[in-house]
């Protein structure tokens, strides 16, 4: 185990109603669960540990990321670190159906079982933040919220959040148990949350940790029109990464790269993450990577303040882009 680095540390913030002091960059572990192809476990562990050394104390996983694979790898990486120095978030409410297929299941029984499974996989006595991964139309929110409240009372989880919920769903859920955080998709190419969701969370002091700020790799600066994804990478069959949508978005990325590289002197990935964090309703951006050097980019992005002029130019470039929907459980 290494001690925390003396290099510039990532900025911190208070995560809304939770009151938790967290880094503005969270290390996301979805890429370590199998949906993005094979994982280089030693490389992933190095990336997680490097994130901790750079001051990232917030780690986001999910039961549904390989149903134990991602959480177990995270546990290996942070083993030996003082538990109070790391904030562990995970998600429940997806059930495996065999193969790569999953279904939404936020029933009380599955939420309880998922929490127990996550506690074992993460090798911890408590989870700092447990989030409902997707709304489940088959289960009343009252049932899900009640089960989570019981887990809080038992000391197994400390805070309750939701992911991919809209304001009406948050309102209904909060009638039983207050929603403390929301995890929505948000990037230069996915902005529909700006209309009602982010204004709602800001008004109610709900902590927001956004996922996909790099548009699942489109804004990383590493994808090209001839990029080939492995068959076990969900992007290989996603319409977001095919045809006219891909062509138009790569053209927009090229313009954004010109702005980032030539005028700001930073990679386009830093510009994209800084853009997401510039929204006053956003507390944290989740960055998933298997490469330690990408962690440094994310840390730098958290300290990159964009002017109103730069933000306006990004808006203008984005007008020519295609909305990137991203994955849904039913399409995985």
mmCIF file of C-alpha atoms in Angstrom:
data_model
loop_
_atom_site.group_PDB
_atom_site.id
_atom_site.type_symbol
_atom_site.label_atom_id
_atom_site.label_comp_id
_atom_site.label_asym_id
_atom_site.label_seq_id
_atom_site.Cartn_x
_atom_site.Cartn_y
_atom_site.Cartn_z
ATOM 1 C CA UNK A 1 0.000 0.000 0.000
ATOM 2 C CA UNK A 2 1.255 3.462 -0.871
ATOM 3 C CA UNK A 3 0.551 6.678 0.991
ATOM 4 C CA UNK A 4 -1.272 9.545 -0.628
ATOM 5 C CA UNK A 5 0.826 11.516 -3.107
ATOM 6 C CA UNK A 6 2.134 15.021 -2.530
ATOM 7 C CA UNK A 7 1.120 15.945 -6.094
ATOM 8 C CA UNK A 8 -1.746 18.361 -6.599
ATOM 9 C CA UNK A 9 -4.816 16.691 -5.140
ATOM 10 C CA UNK A 10 -8.233 16.681 -6.728
ATOM 11 C CA UNK A 11 -10.792 19.242 -5.587
ATOM 12 C CA UNK A 12 -13.362 18.198 -2.971
ATOM 13 C CA UNK A 13 -17.029 19.019 -2.464
ATOM 14 C CA UNK A 14 -19.901 18.245 -0.099
ATOM 15 C CA UNK A 15 -22.234 15.741 -1.748
ATOM 16 C CA UNK A 16 -25.576 17.427 -1.206
ATOM 17 C CA UNK A 17 -27.823 16.063 1.544
ATOM 18 C CA UNK A 18 -25.355 13.294 2.444
ATOM 19 C CA UNK A 19 -22.922 15.794 3.932
ATOM 20 C CA UNK A 20 -20.072 13.551 2.763
ATOM 21 C CA UNK A 21 -16.781 15.190 1.775
ATOM 22 C CA UNK A 22 -15.934 13.667 -1.607
ATOM 23 C CA UNK A 23 -13.545 14.276 -4.469
ATOM 24 C CA UNK A 24 -15.121 15.987 -7.486
ATOM 25 C CA UNK A 25 -13.887 13.030 -9.522
ATOM 26 C CA UNK A 26 -15.196 9.588 -8.639
ATOM 27 C CA UNK A 27 -13.483 6.489 -9.956
ATOM 28 C CA UNK A 28 -16.114 4.418 -11.744
ATOM 29 C CA UNK A 29 -15.678 0.656 -12.037
ATOM 30 C CA UNK A 30 -18.247 -0.281 -14.697
ATOM 31 C CA UNK A 31 -15.397 -0.940 -17.147
ATOM 32 C CA UNK A 32 -14.075 -3.610 -14.795
ATOM 33 C CA UNK A 33 -17.176 -5.810 -14.791
ATOM 34 C CA UNK A 34 -16.958 -7.342 -18.268
ATOM 35 C CA UNK A 35 -19.344 -5.172 -20.290
ATOM 36 C CA UNK A 36 -16.393 -3.354 -21.908
ATOM 37 C CA UNK A 37 -14.434 -6.462 -22.829
ATOM 38 C CA UNK A 38 -11.636 -8.243 -20.989
ATOM 39 C CA UNK A 39 -10.146 -6.540 -17.944
ATOM 40 C CA UNK A 40 -6.423 -6.338 -17.226
ATOM 41 C CA UNK A 41 -6.784 -6.854 -13.483
ATOM 42 C CA UNK A 42 -3.288 -5.694 -12.422
ATOM 43 C CA UNK A 43 -3.629 -2.606 -14.622
ATOM 44 C CA UNK A 44 -7.067 -1.827 -13.202
ATOM 45 C CA UNK A 45 -5.788 -2.189 -9.635
ATOM 46 C CA UNK A 46 -2.894 0.167 -10.415
ATOM 47 C CA UNK A 47 -5.354 2.711 -11.832
ATOM 48 C CA UNK A 48 -7.568 2.570 -8.726
ATOM 49 C CA UNK A 49 -4.596 2.906 -6.388
ATOM 50 C CA UNK A 50 -3.202 5.781 -8.438
ATOM 51 C CA UNK A 51 -6.581 7.495 -8.144
ATOM 52 C CA UNK A 52 -6.384 7.212 -4.358
ATOM 53 C CA UNK A 53 -2.841 8.594 -4.404
ATOM 54 C CA UNK A 54 -4.092 11.620 -6.363
ATOM 55 C CA UNK A 55 -6.736 12.345 -3.721
ATOM 56 C CA UNK A 56 -9.739 10.587 -5.252
ATOM 57 C CA UNK A 57 -11.625 9.169 -2.287
ATOM 58 C CA UNK A 58 -14.920 8.338 -4.059
ATOM 59 C CA UNK A 59 -15.357 4.969 -5.798
ATOM 60 C CA UNK A 60 -18.534 3.965 -7.631
ATOM 61 C CA UNK A 61 -19.489 0.404 -8.478
ATOM 62 C CA UNK A 62 -22.638 -1.714 -8.868
ATOM 63 C CA UNK A 63 -23.891 -5.190 -8.190
ATOM 64 C CA UNK A 64 -24.772 -5.363 -11.886
ATOM 65 C CA UNK A 65 -21.191 -4.730 -13.059
ATOM 66 C CA UNK A 66 -20.337 -8.381 -13.517
ATOM 67 C CA UNK A 67 -22.399 -9.362 -10.439
ATOM 68 C CA UNK A 68 -19.496 -9.277 -8.039
ATOM 69 C CA UNK A 69 -16.578 -8.952 -10.471
ATOM 70 C CA UNK A 70 -16.257 -5.171 -10.336
ATOM 71 C CA UNK A 71 -16.898 -4.901 -6.602
ATOM 72 C CA UNK A 72 -14.382 -7.643 -5.785
ATOM 73 C CA UNK A 73 -11.699 -6.017 -7.909
ATOM 74 C CA UNK A 74 -12.325 -2.675 -6.197
ATOM 75 C CA UNK A 75 -12.037 -4.382 -2.815
ATOM 76 C CA UNK A 76 -8.665 -5.868 -3.798
ATOM 77 C CA UNK A 77 -7.387 -2.478 -4.918
ATOM 78 C CA UNK A 78 -8.320 -0.573 -1.776
ATOM 79 C CA UNK A 79 -7.493 -3.337 0.698
ATOM 80 C CA UNK A 80 -5.438 -1.875 3.513
ATOM 81 C CA UNK A 81 -6.528 1.711 3.035
ATOM 82 C CA UNK A 82 -8.149 3.278 6.123
ATOM 83 C CA UNK A 83 -11.879 2.620 5.675
ATOM 84 C CA UNK A 84 -12.771 6.154 6.757
ATOM 85 C CA UNK A 85 -10.599 7.538 3.933
ATOM 86 C CA UNK A 86 -12.655 5.972 1.150
ATOM 87 C CA UNK A 87 -16.272 6.587 0.168
ATOM 88 C CA UNK A 88 -17.751 3.497 -1.452
ATOM 89 C CA UNK A 89 -20.857 3.824 -3.585
ATOM 90 C CA UNK A 90 -22.545 0.901 -5.258
ATOM 91 C CA UNK A 91 -25.891 0.164 -6.891
ATOM 92 C CA UNK A 92 -28.553 -2.513 -6.670
ATOM 93 C CA UNK A 93 -31.768 -3.375 -8.447
ATOM 94 C CA UNK A 94 -30.607 -5.338 -11.512
ATOM 95 C CA UNK A 95 -31.034 -9.119 -11.677
ATOM 96 C CA UNK A 96 -29.053 -11.406 -14.028
ATOM 97 C CA UNK A 97 -31.063 -13.458 -16.524
ATOM 98 C CA UNK A 98 -28.231 -15.538 -17.946
ATOM 99 C CA UNK A 99 -25.594 -14.593 -20.468
ATOM 100 C CA UNK A 100 -25.224 -10.826 -20.592
ATOM 101 C CA UNK A 101 -28.947 -10.179 -20.093
ATOM 102 C CA UNK A 102 -30.319 -8.430 -17.027
ATOM 103 C CA UNK A 103 -33.690 -7.171 -15.825
ATOM 104 C CA UNK A 104 -34.745 -4.445 -13.440
ATOM 105 C CA UNK A 105 -35.709 -5.771 -10.014
ATOM 106 C CA UNK A 106 -35.944 -3.299 -7.156
ATOM 107 C CA UNK A 107 -38.148 -5.542 -5.010
ATOM 108 C CA UNK A 108 -37.438 -5.457 -1.286
ATOM 109 C CA UNK A 109 -36.122 -9.032 -1.336
ATOM 110 C CA UNK A 110 -33.687 -8.435 -4.211
ATOM 111 C CA UNK A 111 -32.508 -5.095 -2.802
ATOM 112 C CA UNK A 112 -31.750 -6.775 0.542
ATOM 113 C CA UNK A 113 -29.981 -9.706 -1.103
ATOM 114 C CA UNK A 114 -28.061 -7.346 -3.370
ATOM 115 C CA UNK A 115 -26.869 -5.297 -0.407
ATOM 116 C CA UNK A 116 -25.622 -8.417 1.362
ATOM 117 C CA UNK A 117 -23.901 -9.629 -1.814
ATOM 118 C CA UNK A 118 -22.254 -6.228 -2.274
ATOM 119 C CA UNK A 119 -21.063 -6.106 1.333
ATOM 120 C CA UNK A 120 -19.355 -9.477 0.849
ATOM 121 C CA UNK A 121 -17.903 -8.606 -2.557
ATOM 122 C CA UNK A 122 -16.589 -5.266 -1.298
ATOM 123 C CA UNK A 123 -15.263 -6.870 1.902
ATOM 124 C CA UNK A 124 -16.702 -4.098 4.055
ATOM 125 C CA UNK A 125 -19.051 -3.755 7.018
ATOM 126 C CA UNK A 126 -21.003 -0.883 5.483
ATOM 127 C CA UNK A 127 -21.676 0.835 2.171
ATOM 128 C CA UNK A 128 -21.466 4.629 2.193
ATOM 129 C CA UNK A 129 -23.997 5.124 -0.606
ATOM 130 C CA UNK A 130 -26.382 2.533 -2.057
ATOM 131 C CA UNK A 131 -28.193 3.630 -5.211
ATOM 132 C CA UNK A 132 -31.161 2.111 -7.035
ATOM 133 C CA UNK A 133 -29.631 1.457 -10.461
ATOM 134 C CA UNK A 134 -32.752 1.988 -12.627
ATOM 135 C CA UNK A 135 -36.442 2.669 -11.928
ATOM 136 C CA UNK A 136 -38.383 -0.600 -11.795
ATOM 137 C CA UNK A 137 -41.977 -0.153 -12.971
ATOM 138 C CA UNK A 138 -42.968 -3.539 -11.487
ATOM 139 C CA UNK A 139 -42.075 -2.546 -7.917
ATOM 140 C CA UNK A 140 -43.692 0.326 -5.964
ATOM 141 C CA UNK A 141 -41.123 2.915 -4.919
ATOM 142 C CA UNK A 142 -42.500 2.639 -1.384
ATOM 143 C CA UNK A 143 -41.355 -0.997 -1.235
ATOM 144 C CA UNK A 144 -37.839 -0.234 -2.492
ATOM 145 C CA UNK A 145 -37.426 2.815 -0.260
ATOM 146 C CA UNK A 146 -38.684 0.911 2.768
ATOM 147 C CA UNK A 147 -36.122 -1.855 2.269
ATOM 148 C CA UNK A 148 -33.320 0.693 1.938
ATOM 149 C CA UNK A 149 -34.482 2.484 5.091
ATOM 150 C CA UNK A 150 -34.240 -0.824 6.959
ATOM 151 C CA UNK A 151 -30.682 -1.280 5.716
ATOM 152 C CA UNK A 152 -29.791 2.209 6.965
ATOM 153 C CA UNK A 153 -31.323 1.441 10.365
ATOM 154 C CA UNK A 154 -29.265 -1.772 10.508
ATOM 155 C CA UNK A 155 -26.052 0.183 9.806
ATOM 156 C CA UNK A 156 -25.371 -1.707 6.587
ATOM 157 C CA UNK A 157 -25.680 1.377 4.388
ATOM 158 C CA UNK A 158 -25.301 5.034 5.322
ATOM 159 C CA UNK A 159 -26.937 6.990 2.498
ATOM 160 C CA UNK A 160 -29.552 6.333 -0.184
ATOM 161 C CA UNK A 161 -29.458 7.453 -3.790
ATOM 162 C CA UNK A 162 -31.010 6.672 -7.153
ATOM 163 C CA UNK A 163 -29.702 6.484 -10.700
ATOM 164 C CA UNK A 164 -31.491 7.293 -13.967
ATOM 165 C CA UNK A 165 -34.591 8.634 -12.149
ATOM 166 C CA UNK A 166 -36.599 11.688 -13.226
ATOM 167 C CA UNK A 167 -38.018 14.327 -10.824
ATOM 168 C CA UNK A 168 -41.470 12.696 -10.576
ATOM 169 C CA UNK A 169 -39.878 9.368 -9.665
ATOM 170 C CA UNK A 170 -37.606 11.025 -7.096
ATOM 171 C CA UNK A 171 -40.618 12.797 -5.565
ATOM 172 C CA UNK A 172 -42.592 9.567 -5.243
ATOM 173 C CA UNK A 173 -39.625 7.661 -3.824
ATOM 174 C CA UNK A 174 -38.929 10.450 -1.311
ATOM 175 C CA UNK A 175 -42.408 10.166 0.158
ATOM 176 C CA UNK A 176 -41.105 7.056 1.938
ATOM 177 C CA UNK A 177 -37.377 7.800 2.242
ATOM 178 C CA UNK A 178 -35.559 10.969 1.132
ATOM 179 C CA UNK A 179 -33.390 10.599 -1.957
ATOM 180 C CA UNK A 180 -29.964 12.031 -1.101
ATOM 181 C CA UNK A 181 -28.168 11.607 -4.437
ATOM 182 C CA UNK A 182 -28.864 11.137 -8.129
ATOM 183 C CA UNK A 183 -26.604 9.534 -10.739
ATOM 184 C CA UNK A 184 -27.713 10.614 -14.240
ATOM 185 C CA UNK A 185 -25.962 10.429 -17.620
ATOM 186 C CA UNK A 186 -24.491 13.787 -18.642
ATOM 187 C CA UNK A 187 -22.063 14.869 -21.344
ATOM 188 C CA UNK A 188 -21.681 17.405 -24.137
ATOM 189 C CA UNK A 189 -23.535 14.838 -26.288
ATOM 190 C CA UNK A 190 -26.188 13.938 -23.683
ATOM 191 C CA UNK A 191 -27.828 17.031 -22.242
ATOM 192 C CA UNK A 192 -31.526 16.306 -21.735
ATOM 193 C CA UNK A 193 -31.057 16.318 -17.944
ATOM 194 C CA UNK A 194 -30.482 20.083 -18.134
ATOM 195 C CA UNK A 195 -34.164 20.817 -18.800
ATOM 196 C CA UNK A 196 -35.819 19.614 -15.578
ATOM 197 C CA UNK A 197 -33.677 17.065 -13.726
ATOM 198 C CA UNK A 198 -30.656 19.189 -12.775
ATOM 199 C CA UNK A 199 -32.778 22.230 -11.818
ATOM 200 C CA UNK A 200 -34.804 19.914 -9.551
ATOM 201 C CA UNK A 201 -31.791 18.365 -7.838
ATOM 202 C CA UNK A 202 -30.187 21.763 -7.315
ATOM 203 C CA UNK A 203 -33.362 23.154 -5.752
ATOM 204 C CA UNK A 204 -33.563 20.192 -3.352
ATOM 205 C CA UNK A 205 -29.823 19.937 -2.530
ATOM 206 C CA UNK A 206 -29.622 16.427 -3.965
ATOM 207 C CA UNK A 207 -26.030 15.373 -4.594
ATOM 208 C CA UNK A 208 -25.384 14.739 -8.284
ATOM 209 C CA UNK A 209 -22.685 12.391 -9.567
ATOM 210 C CA UNK A 210 -22.862 12.209 -13.348
ATOM 211 C CA UNK A 211 -21.784 9.247 -15.417
ATOM 212 C CA UNK A 212 -20.599 9.142 -19.012
ATOM 213 C CA UNK A 213 -19.023 12.637 -19.164
ATOM 214 C CA UNK A 214 -16.747 11.340 -21.937
ATOM 215 C CA UNK A 215 -19.788 10.019 -23.845
ATOM 216 C CA UNK A 216 -18.553 6.462 -23.302
ATOM 217 C CA UNK A 217 -15.259 7.169 -25.057
ATOM 218 C CA UNK A 218 -16.401 9.483 -27.847
ATOM 219 C CA UNK A 219 -14.973 12.480 -26.014
ATOM 220 C CA UNK A 220 -11.806 10.709 -24.906
ATOM 221 C CA UNK A 221 -9.948 11.762 -28.063
ATOM 222 C CA UNK A 222 -8.965 8.146 -28.732
ATOM 223 C CA UNK A 223 -11.813 6.920 -30.964
ATOM 224 C CA UNK A 224 -11.737 7.103 -34.753
ATOM 225 C CA UNK A 225 -14.183 6.095 -37.486
ATOM 226 C CA UNK A 226 -12.371 2.787 -37.982
ATOM 227 C CA UNK A 227 -12.115 1.894 -34.280
ATOM 228 C CA UNK A 228 -13.058 -1.763 -33.770
ATOM 229 C CA UNK A 229 -14.664 -2.832 -30.495
ATOM 230 C CA UNK A 230 -14.459 -6.399 -29.250
ATOM 231 C CA UNK A 231 -17.713 -8.370 -29.429
ATOM 232 C CA UNK A 232 -18.019 -8.394 -25.629
ATOM 233 C CA UNK A 233 -17.855 -4.572 -25.524
ATOM 234 C CA UNK A 234 -21.425 -3.193 -25.434
ATOM 235 C CA UNK A 235 -20.424 -0.408 -27.834
ATOM 236 C CA UNK A 236 -19.897 -2.959 -30.641
ATOM 237 C CA UNK A 237 -23.681 -3.219 -31.080
ATOM 238 C CA UNK A 238 -24.745 0.253 -29.959
ATOM 239 C CA UNK A 239 -26.260 2.621 -32.564
ATOM 240 C CA UNK A 240 -24.398 5.464 -30.801
ATOM 241 C CA UNK A 241 -21.169 4.095 -32.294
ATOM 242 C CA UNK A 242 -22.327 3.376 -35.842
ATOM 243 C CA UNK A 243 -23.227 5.132 -39.085
ATOM 244 C CA UNK A 244 -24.141 8.799 -39.378
ATOM 245 C CA UNK A 245 -24.361 9.307 -35.619
ATOM 246 C CA UNK A 246 -20.731 8.266 -35.167
ATOM 247 C CA UNK A 247 -19.562 10.302 -38.174
ATOM 248 C CA UNK A 248 -21.248 13.493 -37.002
ATOM 249 C CA UNK A 249 -20.103 13.133 -33.425
ATOM 250 C CA UNK A 250 -16.497 12.458 -34.396
ATOM 251 C CA UNK A 251 -16.634 15.613 -36.518
ATOM 252 C CA UNK A 252 -17.808 17.547 -33.448
ATOM 253 C CA UNK A 253 -15.053 15.939 -31.381
ATOM 254 C CA UNK A 254 -12.525 17.160 -33.941
ATOM 255 C CA UNK A 255 -13.764 20.740 -33.463
ATOM 256 C CA UNK A 256 -13.683 20.342 -29.698
ATOM 257 C CA UNK A 257 -10.120 19.031 -29.943
ATOM 258 C CA UNK A 258 -9.099 22.166 -31.829
ATOM 259 C CA UNK A 259 -10.541 24.299 -29.035
ATOM 260 C CA UNK A 260 -9.031 22.189 -26.260
ATOM 261 C CA UNK A 261 -5.584 21.583 -27.728
ATOM 262 C CA UNK A 262 -4.778 24.784 -29.565
ATOM 263 C CA UNK A 263 -6.476 27.387 -27.391
ATOM 264 C CA UNK A 264 -6.548 25.881 -23.911
ATOM 265 C CA UNK A 265 -3.573 23.555 -24.156
ATOM 266 C CA UNK A 266 -5.418 20.557 -22.712
ATOM 267 C CA UNK A 267 -6.697 17.233 -24.097
ATOM 268 C CA UNK A 268 -10.318 17.134 -25.235
ATOM 269 C CA UNK A 269 -11.058 14.656 -22.434
ATOM 270 C CA UNK A 270 -10.169 17.327 -19.853
ATOM 271 C CA UNK A 271 -12.389 19.830 -21.634
ATOM 272 C CA UNK A 272 -15.321 17.394 -21.580
ATOM 273 C CA UNK A 273 -15.012 16.592 -17.870
ATOM 274 C CA UNK A 274 -14.495 20.241 -16.920
ATOM 275 C CA UNK A 275 -17.606 21.101 -18.955
ATOM 276 C CA UNK A 276 -19.724 18.640 -16.961
ATOM 277 C CA UNK A 277 -18.370 19.923 -13.652
ATOM 278 C CA UNK A 278 -19.015 23.531 -14.709
ATOM 279 C CA UNK A 279 -22.754 23.001 -14.279
ATOM 280 C CA UNK A 280 -23.547 24.306 -10.768
ATOM 281 C CA UNK A 281 -25.933 21.404 -10.154
ATOM 282 C CA UNK A 282 -23.189 18.813 -10.684
ATOM 283 C CA UNK A 283 -21.072 17.822 -7.695
ATOM 284 C CA UNK A 284 -19.032 14.924 -9.089
ATOM 285 C CA UNK A 285 -18.063 13.431 -12.461
ATOM 286 C CA UNK A 286 -17.502 9.676 -12.616
ATOM 287 C CA UNK A 287 -14.527 8.581 -14.697
ATOM 288 C CA UNK A 288 -14.083 4.929 -15.561
ATOM 289 C CA UNK A 289 -10.690 3.831 -16.799
ATOM 290 C CA UNK A 290 -8.230 0.974 -16.771
ATOM 291 C CA UNK A 291 -5.297 3.327 -17.354
ATOM 292 C CA UNK A 292 -3.545 5.212 -14.546
ATOM 293 C CA UNK A 293 -2.554 8.088 -16.860
ATOM 294 C CA UNK A 294 -6.227 8.820 -17.554
ATOM 295 C CA UNK A 295 -6.665 9.422 -13.834
ATOM 296 C CA UNK A 296 -4.234 12.346 -14.028
ATOM 297 C CA UNK A 297 -6.290 13.871 -16.855
ATOM 298 C CA UNK A 298 -9.427 13.637 -14.745
ATOM 299 C CA UNK A 299 -7.754 15.206 -11.720
ATOM 300 C CA UNK A 300 -6.525 18.081 -13.888
ATOM 301 C CA UNK A 301 -10.018 18.508 -15.366
ATOM 302 C CA UNK A 302 -11.475 19.077 -11.897
ATOM 303 C CA UNK A 303 -9.234 22.153 -11.580
ATOM 304 C CA UNK A 304 -9.918 23.477 -15.090
ATOM 305 C CA UNK A 305 -12.243 26.491 -14.934
ATOM 306 C CA UNK A 306 -13.934 27.262 -18.258
ATOM 307 C CA UNK A 307 -14.907 30.817 -19.169
ATOM 308 C CA UNK A 308 -18.390 31.753 -20.346
ATOM 309 C CA UNK A 309 -16.931 32.285 -23.813
ATOM 310 C CA UNK A 310 -15.498 28.760 -23.943
ATOM 311 C CA UNK A 311 -18.763 27.276 -22.674
ATOM 312 C CA UNK A 312 -20.671 29.160 -25.366
ATOM 313 C CA UNK A 313 -18.334 27.851 -28.056
ATOM 314 C CA UNK A 314 -18.821 24.296 -26.814
ATOM 315 C CA UNK A 315 -22.593 24.819 -27.046
ATOM 316 C CA UNK A 316 -22.222 26.008 -30.630
ATOM 317 C CA UNK A 317 -20.130 22.997 -31.644
ATOM 318 C CA UNK A 318 -22.547 20.612 -29.912
ATOM 319 C CA UNK A 319 -25.439 21.828 -32.080
ATOM 320 C CA UNK A 320 -24.045 19.712 -34.916
ATOM 321 C CA UNK A 321 -23.717 16.596 -32.762
ATOM 322 C CA UNK A 322 -26.118 13.680 -32.348
ATOM 323 C CA UNK A 323 -27.597 12.843 -28.949
ATOM 324 C CA UNK A 324 -25.795 9.862 -27.400
ATOM 325 C CA UNK A 325 -28.378 7.809 -25.536
ATOM 326 C CA UNK A 326 -25.990 5.380 -23.922
ATOM 327 C CA UNK A 327 -26.820 1.914 -22.609
ATOM 328 C CA UNK A 328 -30.022 0.660 -20.981
ATOM 329 C CA UNK A 329 -30.386 -2.682 -19.169
ATOM 330 C CA UNK A 330 -32.740 -4.058 -21.817
ATOM 331 C CA UNK A 331 -30.219 -3.408 -24.608
ATOM 332 C CA UNK A 332 -27.149 -4.869 -22.970
#
